[in-house]
Short mmCIF file of C-alpha atoms and ligand atoms in Angstrom, two decimals:
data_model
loop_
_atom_site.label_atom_id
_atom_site.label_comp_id
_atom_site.label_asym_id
_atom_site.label_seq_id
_atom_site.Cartn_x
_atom_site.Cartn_y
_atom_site.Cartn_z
CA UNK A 1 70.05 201.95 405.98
CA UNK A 2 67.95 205.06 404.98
CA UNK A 3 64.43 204.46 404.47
CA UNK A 4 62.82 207.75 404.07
CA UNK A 5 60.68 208.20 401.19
CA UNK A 6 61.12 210.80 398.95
CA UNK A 7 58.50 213.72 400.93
CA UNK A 8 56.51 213.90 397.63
CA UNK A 9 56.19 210.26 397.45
CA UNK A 10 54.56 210.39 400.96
CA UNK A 11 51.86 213.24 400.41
CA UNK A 12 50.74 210.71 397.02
CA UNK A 13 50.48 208.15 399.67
CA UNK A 14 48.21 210.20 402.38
CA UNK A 15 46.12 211.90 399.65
CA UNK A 16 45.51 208.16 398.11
CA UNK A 17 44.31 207.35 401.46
CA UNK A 18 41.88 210.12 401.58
CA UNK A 19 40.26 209.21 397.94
CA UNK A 20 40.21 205.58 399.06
CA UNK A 21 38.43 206.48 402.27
CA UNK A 22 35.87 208.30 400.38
CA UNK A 23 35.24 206.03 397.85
CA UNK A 24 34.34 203.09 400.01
CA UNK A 25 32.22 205.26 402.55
CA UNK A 26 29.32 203.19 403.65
CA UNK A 27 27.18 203.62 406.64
CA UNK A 28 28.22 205.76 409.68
CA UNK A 29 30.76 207.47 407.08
CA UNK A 30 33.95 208.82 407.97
CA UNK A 31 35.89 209.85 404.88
CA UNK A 32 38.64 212.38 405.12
CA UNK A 33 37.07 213.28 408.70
CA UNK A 34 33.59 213.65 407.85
CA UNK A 35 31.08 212.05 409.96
CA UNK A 36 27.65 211.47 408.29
CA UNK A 37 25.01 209.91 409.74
CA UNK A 38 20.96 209.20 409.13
CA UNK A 39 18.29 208.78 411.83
CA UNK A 40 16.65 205.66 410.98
CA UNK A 41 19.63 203.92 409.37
CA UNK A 42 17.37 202.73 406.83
CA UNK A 43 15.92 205.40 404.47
CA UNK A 44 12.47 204.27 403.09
CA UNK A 45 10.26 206.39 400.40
CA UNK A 46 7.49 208.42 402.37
CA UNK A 47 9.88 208.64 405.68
CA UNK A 48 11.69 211.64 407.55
CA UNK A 49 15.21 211.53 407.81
CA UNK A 50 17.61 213.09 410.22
CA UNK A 51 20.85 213.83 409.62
CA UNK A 52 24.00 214.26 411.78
CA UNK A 53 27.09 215.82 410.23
CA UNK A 54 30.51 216.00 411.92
CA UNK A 55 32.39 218.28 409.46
CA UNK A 56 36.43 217.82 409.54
CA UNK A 57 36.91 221.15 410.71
CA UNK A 58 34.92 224.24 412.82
CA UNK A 59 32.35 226.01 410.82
CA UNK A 60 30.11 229.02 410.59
CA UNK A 61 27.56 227.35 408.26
CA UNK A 62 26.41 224.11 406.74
CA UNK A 63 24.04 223.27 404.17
CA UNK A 64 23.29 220.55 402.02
CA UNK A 65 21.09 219.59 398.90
CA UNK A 66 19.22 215.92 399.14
CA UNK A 67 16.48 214.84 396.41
CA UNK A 68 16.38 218.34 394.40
CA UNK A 69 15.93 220.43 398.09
CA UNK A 70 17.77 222.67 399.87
CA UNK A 71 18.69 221.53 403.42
CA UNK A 72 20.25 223.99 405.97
CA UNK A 73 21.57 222.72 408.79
CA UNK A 74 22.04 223.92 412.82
CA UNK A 75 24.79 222.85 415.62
CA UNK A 76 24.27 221.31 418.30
CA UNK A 77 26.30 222.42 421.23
CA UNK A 78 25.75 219.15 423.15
CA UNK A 79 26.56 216.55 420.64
CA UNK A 80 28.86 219.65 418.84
CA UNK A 81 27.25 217.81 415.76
CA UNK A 82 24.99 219.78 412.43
CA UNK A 83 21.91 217.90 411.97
CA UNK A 84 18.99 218.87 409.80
CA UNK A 85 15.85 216.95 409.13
CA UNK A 86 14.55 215.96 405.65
CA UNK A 87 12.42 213.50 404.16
CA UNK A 88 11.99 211.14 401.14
CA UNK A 89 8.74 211.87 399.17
CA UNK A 90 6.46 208.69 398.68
CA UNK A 91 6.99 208.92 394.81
CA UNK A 92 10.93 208.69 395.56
CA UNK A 93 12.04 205.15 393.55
CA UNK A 94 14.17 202.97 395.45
CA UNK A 95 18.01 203.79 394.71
CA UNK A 96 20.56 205.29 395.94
CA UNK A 97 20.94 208.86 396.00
CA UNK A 98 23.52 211.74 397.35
CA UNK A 99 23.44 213.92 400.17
CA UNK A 100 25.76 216.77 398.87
CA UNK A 101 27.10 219.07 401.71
CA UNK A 102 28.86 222.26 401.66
CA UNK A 103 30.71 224.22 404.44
CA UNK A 104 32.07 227.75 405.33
CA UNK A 105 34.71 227.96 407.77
CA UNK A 106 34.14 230.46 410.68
CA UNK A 107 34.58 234.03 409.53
CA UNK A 108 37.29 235.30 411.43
CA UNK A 109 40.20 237.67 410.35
CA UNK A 110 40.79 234.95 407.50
CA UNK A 111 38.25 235.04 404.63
CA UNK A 112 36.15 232.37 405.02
CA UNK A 113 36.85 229.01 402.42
CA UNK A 114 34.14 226.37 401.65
CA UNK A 115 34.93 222.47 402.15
CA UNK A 116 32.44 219.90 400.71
CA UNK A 117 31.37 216.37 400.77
CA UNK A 118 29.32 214.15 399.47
CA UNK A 119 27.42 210.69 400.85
CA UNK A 120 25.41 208.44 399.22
CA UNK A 121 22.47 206.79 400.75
CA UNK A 122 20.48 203.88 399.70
CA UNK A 123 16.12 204.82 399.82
CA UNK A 124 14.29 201.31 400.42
CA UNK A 125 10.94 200.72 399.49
CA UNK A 126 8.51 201.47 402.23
CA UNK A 127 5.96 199.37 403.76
CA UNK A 128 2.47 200.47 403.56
CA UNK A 129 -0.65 198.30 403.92
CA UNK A 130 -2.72 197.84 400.64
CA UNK A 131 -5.97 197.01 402.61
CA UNK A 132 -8.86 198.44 400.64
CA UNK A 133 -11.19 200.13 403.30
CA UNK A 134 -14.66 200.68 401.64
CA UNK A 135 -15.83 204.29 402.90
CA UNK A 136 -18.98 205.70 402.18
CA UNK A 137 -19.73 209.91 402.46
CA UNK A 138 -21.54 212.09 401.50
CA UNK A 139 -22.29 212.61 397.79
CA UNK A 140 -21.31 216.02 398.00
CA UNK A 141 -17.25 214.84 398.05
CA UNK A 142 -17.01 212.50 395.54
CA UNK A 143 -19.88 214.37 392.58
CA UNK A 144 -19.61 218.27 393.79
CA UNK A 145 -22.23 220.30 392.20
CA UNK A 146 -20.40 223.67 390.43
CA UNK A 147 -20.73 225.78 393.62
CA UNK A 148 -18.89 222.97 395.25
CA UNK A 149 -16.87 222.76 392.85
CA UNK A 150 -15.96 226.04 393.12
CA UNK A 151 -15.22 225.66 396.83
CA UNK A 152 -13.07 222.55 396.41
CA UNK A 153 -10.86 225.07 393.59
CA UNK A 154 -10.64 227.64 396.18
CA UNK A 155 -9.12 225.12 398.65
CA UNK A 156 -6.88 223.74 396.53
CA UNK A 157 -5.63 227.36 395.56
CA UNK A 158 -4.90 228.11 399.48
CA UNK A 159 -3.32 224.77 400.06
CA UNK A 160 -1.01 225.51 396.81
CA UNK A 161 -0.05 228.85 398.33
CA UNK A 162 0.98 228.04 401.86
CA UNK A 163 1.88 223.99 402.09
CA UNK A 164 4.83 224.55 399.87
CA UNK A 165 6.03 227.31 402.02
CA UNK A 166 9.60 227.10 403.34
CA UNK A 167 10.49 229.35 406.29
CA UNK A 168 14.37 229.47 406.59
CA UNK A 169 14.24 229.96 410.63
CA UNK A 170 13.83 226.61 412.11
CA UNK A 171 11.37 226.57 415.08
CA UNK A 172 11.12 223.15 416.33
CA UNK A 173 13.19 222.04 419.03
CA UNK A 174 13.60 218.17 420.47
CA UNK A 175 11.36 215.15 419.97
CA UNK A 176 7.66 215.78 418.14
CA UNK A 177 4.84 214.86 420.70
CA UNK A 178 1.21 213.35 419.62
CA UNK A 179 -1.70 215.68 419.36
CA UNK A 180 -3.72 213.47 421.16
CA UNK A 181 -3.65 209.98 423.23
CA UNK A 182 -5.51 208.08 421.39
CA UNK A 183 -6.07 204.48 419.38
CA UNK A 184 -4.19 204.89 415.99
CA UNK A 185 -7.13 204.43 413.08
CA UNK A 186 -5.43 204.92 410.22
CA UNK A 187 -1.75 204.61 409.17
CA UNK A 188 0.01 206.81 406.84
CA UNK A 189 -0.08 205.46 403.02
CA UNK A 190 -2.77 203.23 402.92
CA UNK A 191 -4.72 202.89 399.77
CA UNK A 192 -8.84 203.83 400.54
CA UNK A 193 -12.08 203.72 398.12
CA UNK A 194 -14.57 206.60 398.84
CA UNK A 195 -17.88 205.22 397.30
CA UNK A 196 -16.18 202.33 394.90
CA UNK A 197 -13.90 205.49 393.63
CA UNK A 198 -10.08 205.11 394.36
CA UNK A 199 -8.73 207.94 396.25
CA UNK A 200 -4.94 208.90 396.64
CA UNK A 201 -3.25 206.95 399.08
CA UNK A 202 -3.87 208.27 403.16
CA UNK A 203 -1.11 211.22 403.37
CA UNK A 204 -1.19 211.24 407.07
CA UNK A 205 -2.34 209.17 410.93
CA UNK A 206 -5.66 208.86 411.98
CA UNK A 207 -6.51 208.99 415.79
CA UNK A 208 -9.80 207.29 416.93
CA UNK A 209 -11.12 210.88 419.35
CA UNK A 210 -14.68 211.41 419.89
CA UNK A 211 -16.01 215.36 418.94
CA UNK A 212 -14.35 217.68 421.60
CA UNK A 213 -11.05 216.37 422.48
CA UNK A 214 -7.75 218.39 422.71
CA UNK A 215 -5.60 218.57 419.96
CA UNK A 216 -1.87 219.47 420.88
CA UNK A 217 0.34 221.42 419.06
CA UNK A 218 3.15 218.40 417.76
CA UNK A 219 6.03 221.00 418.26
CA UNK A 220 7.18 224.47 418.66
CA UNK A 221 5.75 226.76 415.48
CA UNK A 222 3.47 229.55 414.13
CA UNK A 223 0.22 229.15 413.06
CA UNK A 224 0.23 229.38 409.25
CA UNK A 225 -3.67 228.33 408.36
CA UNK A 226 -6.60 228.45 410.88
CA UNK A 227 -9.45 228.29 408.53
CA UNK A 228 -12.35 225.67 407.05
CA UNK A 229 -11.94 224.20 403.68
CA UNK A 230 -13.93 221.93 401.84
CA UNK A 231 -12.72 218.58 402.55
CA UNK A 232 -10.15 219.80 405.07
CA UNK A 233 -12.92 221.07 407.72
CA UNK A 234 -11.47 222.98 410.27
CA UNK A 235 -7.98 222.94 409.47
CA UNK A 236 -4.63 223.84 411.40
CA UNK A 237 -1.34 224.15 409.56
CA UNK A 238 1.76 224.77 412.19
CA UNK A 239 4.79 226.17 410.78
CA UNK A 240 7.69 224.55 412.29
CA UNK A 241 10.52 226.25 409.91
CA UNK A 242 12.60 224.84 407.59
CA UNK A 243 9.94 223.94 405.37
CA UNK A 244 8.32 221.56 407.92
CA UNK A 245 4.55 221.53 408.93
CA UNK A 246 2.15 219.67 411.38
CA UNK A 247 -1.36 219.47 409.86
CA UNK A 248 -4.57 218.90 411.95
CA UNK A 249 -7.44 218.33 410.06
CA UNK A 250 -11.74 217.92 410.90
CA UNK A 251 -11.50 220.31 414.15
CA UNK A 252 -15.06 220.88 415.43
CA UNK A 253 -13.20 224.30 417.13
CA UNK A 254 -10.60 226.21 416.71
CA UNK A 255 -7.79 227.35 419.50
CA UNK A 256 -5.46 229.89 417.89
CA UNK A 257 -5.44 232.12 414.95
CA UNK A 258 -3.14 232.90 411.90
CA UNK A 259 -0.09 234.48 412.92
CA UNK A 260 0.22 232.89 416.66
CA UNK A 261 3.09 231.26 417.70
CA UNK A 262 2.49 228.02 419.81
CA UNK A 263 4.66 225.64 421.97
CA UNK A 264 4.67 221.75 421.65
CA UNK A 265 1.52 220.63 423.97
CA UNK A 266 -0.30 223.48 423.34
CA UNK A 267 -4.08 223.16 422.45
CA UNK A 268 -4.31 224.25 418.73
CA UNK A 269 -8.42 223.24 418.42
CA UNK A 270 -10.87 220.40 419.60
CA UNK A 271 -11.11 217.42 417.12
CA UNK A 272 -14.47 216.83 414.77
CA UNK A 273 -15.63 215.39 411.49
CA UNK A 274 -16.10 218.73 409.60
CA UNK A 275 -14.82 218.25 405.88
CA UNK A 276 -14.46 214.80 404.30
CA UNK A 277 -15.00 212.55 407.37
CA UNK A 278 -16.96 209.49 407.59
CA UNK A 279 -17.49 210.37 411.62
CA UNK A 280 -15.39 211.94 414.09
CA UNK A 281 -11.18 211.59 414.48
CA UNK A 282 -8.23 213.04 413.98
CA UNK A 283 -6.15 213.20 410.77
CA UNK A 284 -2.72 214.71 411.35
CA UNK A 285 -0.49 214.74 407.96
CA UNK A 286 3.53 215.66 408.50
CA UNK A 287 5.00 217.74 405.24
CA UNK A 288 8.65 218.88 404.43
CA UNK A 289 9.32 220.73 401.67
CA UNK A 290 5.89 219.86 399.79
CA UNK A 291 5.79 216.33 400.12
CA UNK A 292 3.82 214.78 402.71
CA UNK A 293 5.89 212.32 405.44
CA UNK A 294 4.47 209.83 407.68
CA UNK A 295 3.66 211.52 411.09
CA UNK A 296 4.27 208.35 412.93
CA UNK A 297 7.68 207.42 411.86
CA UNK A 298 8.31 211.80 412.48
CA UNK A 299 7.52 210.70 416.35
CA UNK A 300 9.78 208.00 416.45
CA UNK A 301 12.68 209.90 415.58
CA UNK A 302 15.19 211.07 418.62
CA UNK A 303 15.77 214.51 417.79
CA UNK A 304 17.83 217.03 419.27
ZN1 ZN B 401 -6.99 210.47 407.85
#
């Protein structure tokens, strides 16, 4: 008895495989050969995210596009695996949204072709503590006379110029470290009152540090900001590339200058209360892209 399909019949069969897989892709993905996978498993608003891409086939490039931003990834040799990191901003609504990914194959003698994919991932709503902490400072932050006003302007003008800034060369390398050892103060997204006035929500992780203490680069970057602004204080801004940055705010000293490069551990300034600071401590604030992350979930991350 002959029971070979017709060879047409049998490529409808494969390629209806292939849609099928696609379609019912869930976590740890693997449709038509892609692998795609997120570092937490669980994507809250406010988080980083890294992702791990095993494309089907060898390629020269990959990049992606997740919540409205660009996203190029890198290989890694070891794993032999593209991974990237991104983030969801704190305004991101819970849903589900898509990582879209596009590849080139290797330029050889061939011209190069492009392969896509896309994955959805669910964003859950984030955890963050609603405790009300009454601060009190100085008058001078919360009703600035015109010349302070005028200072405060002049801040927000640099901060609009460089903390959107996305280098395309990615600098950091392996795991971010802490800038300092210390008792945690603050978490990220907690909701504070300056003098009975609501403020927006803590954008970054408070260290309890006396004046003086070393404050260590979080990971391999340039120097994009060494300067004082108004509620900043002394303020660090590290570069790490692809439009990620390691803030260190309140320094009582400065230990590098615009335009240096640094390597994770290295002393970037001493900590302080200059700027908007009820007393001395650290305030370290994570952002990718223009949205600010939570530093501590950025340190729990296994990178490569
Ligand atoms: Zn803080």
């Amino acid at each position: 008895m002959n029971l070979r399909l017709p060879t047409r019949f049998c490529t409808r069969i494969a390629l209806l495989v292939v849609v099928f897989a696609s379609f019912i892709s869930g976590p740890l993905a693997s449709a038509a050969n892609w692998t795609v996978r997120a570092q937490p498993t669980r994507l809250v608003n406010g988080a980083p995210v890294l992702f791990q891409i095993k494309p089907p086939q060898r390629l020269g490039s990959l990049n992606g596009t997740w919540l409205g931003h660009e996203v190029s990834f890198s290989f890694d040799a070891k794993s032999k695996m593209w991974f990237a990191l991104a983030g969801v901003s704190l305004e991101t609504a819970p849903g589900t949204y898509p990582l879209e990914l596009t590849g080139e194959t290797q330029a050889g003698k061939a011209p190069s072709t492009k392969i896509s994919f896309s994955r959805k991932f669910t964003v859950a709503p984030g955890k963050y503590p609603k405790i009300e902490v009454k601060l009190s400072v100085e008058s001078k932050f919360t009703e600035p006379s015109p010349e302070q006003q005028k200072q405060i302007e002049e801040g927000q003008q640099i901060k609009k110029d460089y903390l959107n800034r996305v280098t395309p060369q990615r600098e950091w390398s392996g795991e971010f470290a802490k800038p300092a050892e210390a008792e945690i103060s603050d978490v990220f997204g907690s909701e504070r009152i300056f003098n009975g006035k609501t403020s927006s929500p803590h954008l970054g992780l408070d260290f309890r540090v006396p004046t003086g203490t070393p404050v260590a680069a979080m990971n391999d970057g340039t120097v994009l900001l060494a300067r004082p602004l108004y509620f900043e204080g002394n303020f660090v801004v590290l570069d790490h590339g692809q439009g990620l940055l390691t803030l260190y705010l309140h320094l009582s000293e400065f230990k590098v200058k615009e335009g240096d490069q640094v390597k994770r551990g290295e002393i970037v300034g001493l900590s302080g209360g200059t700027g908007r600071a009820t007393g001395p401590h650290l305030h370290v604030a994570v952002r990718w892209q223009g949205t600010y992350l939570d530093p501590s979930s950025l340190l729990r991350l296994r990178l490569p």
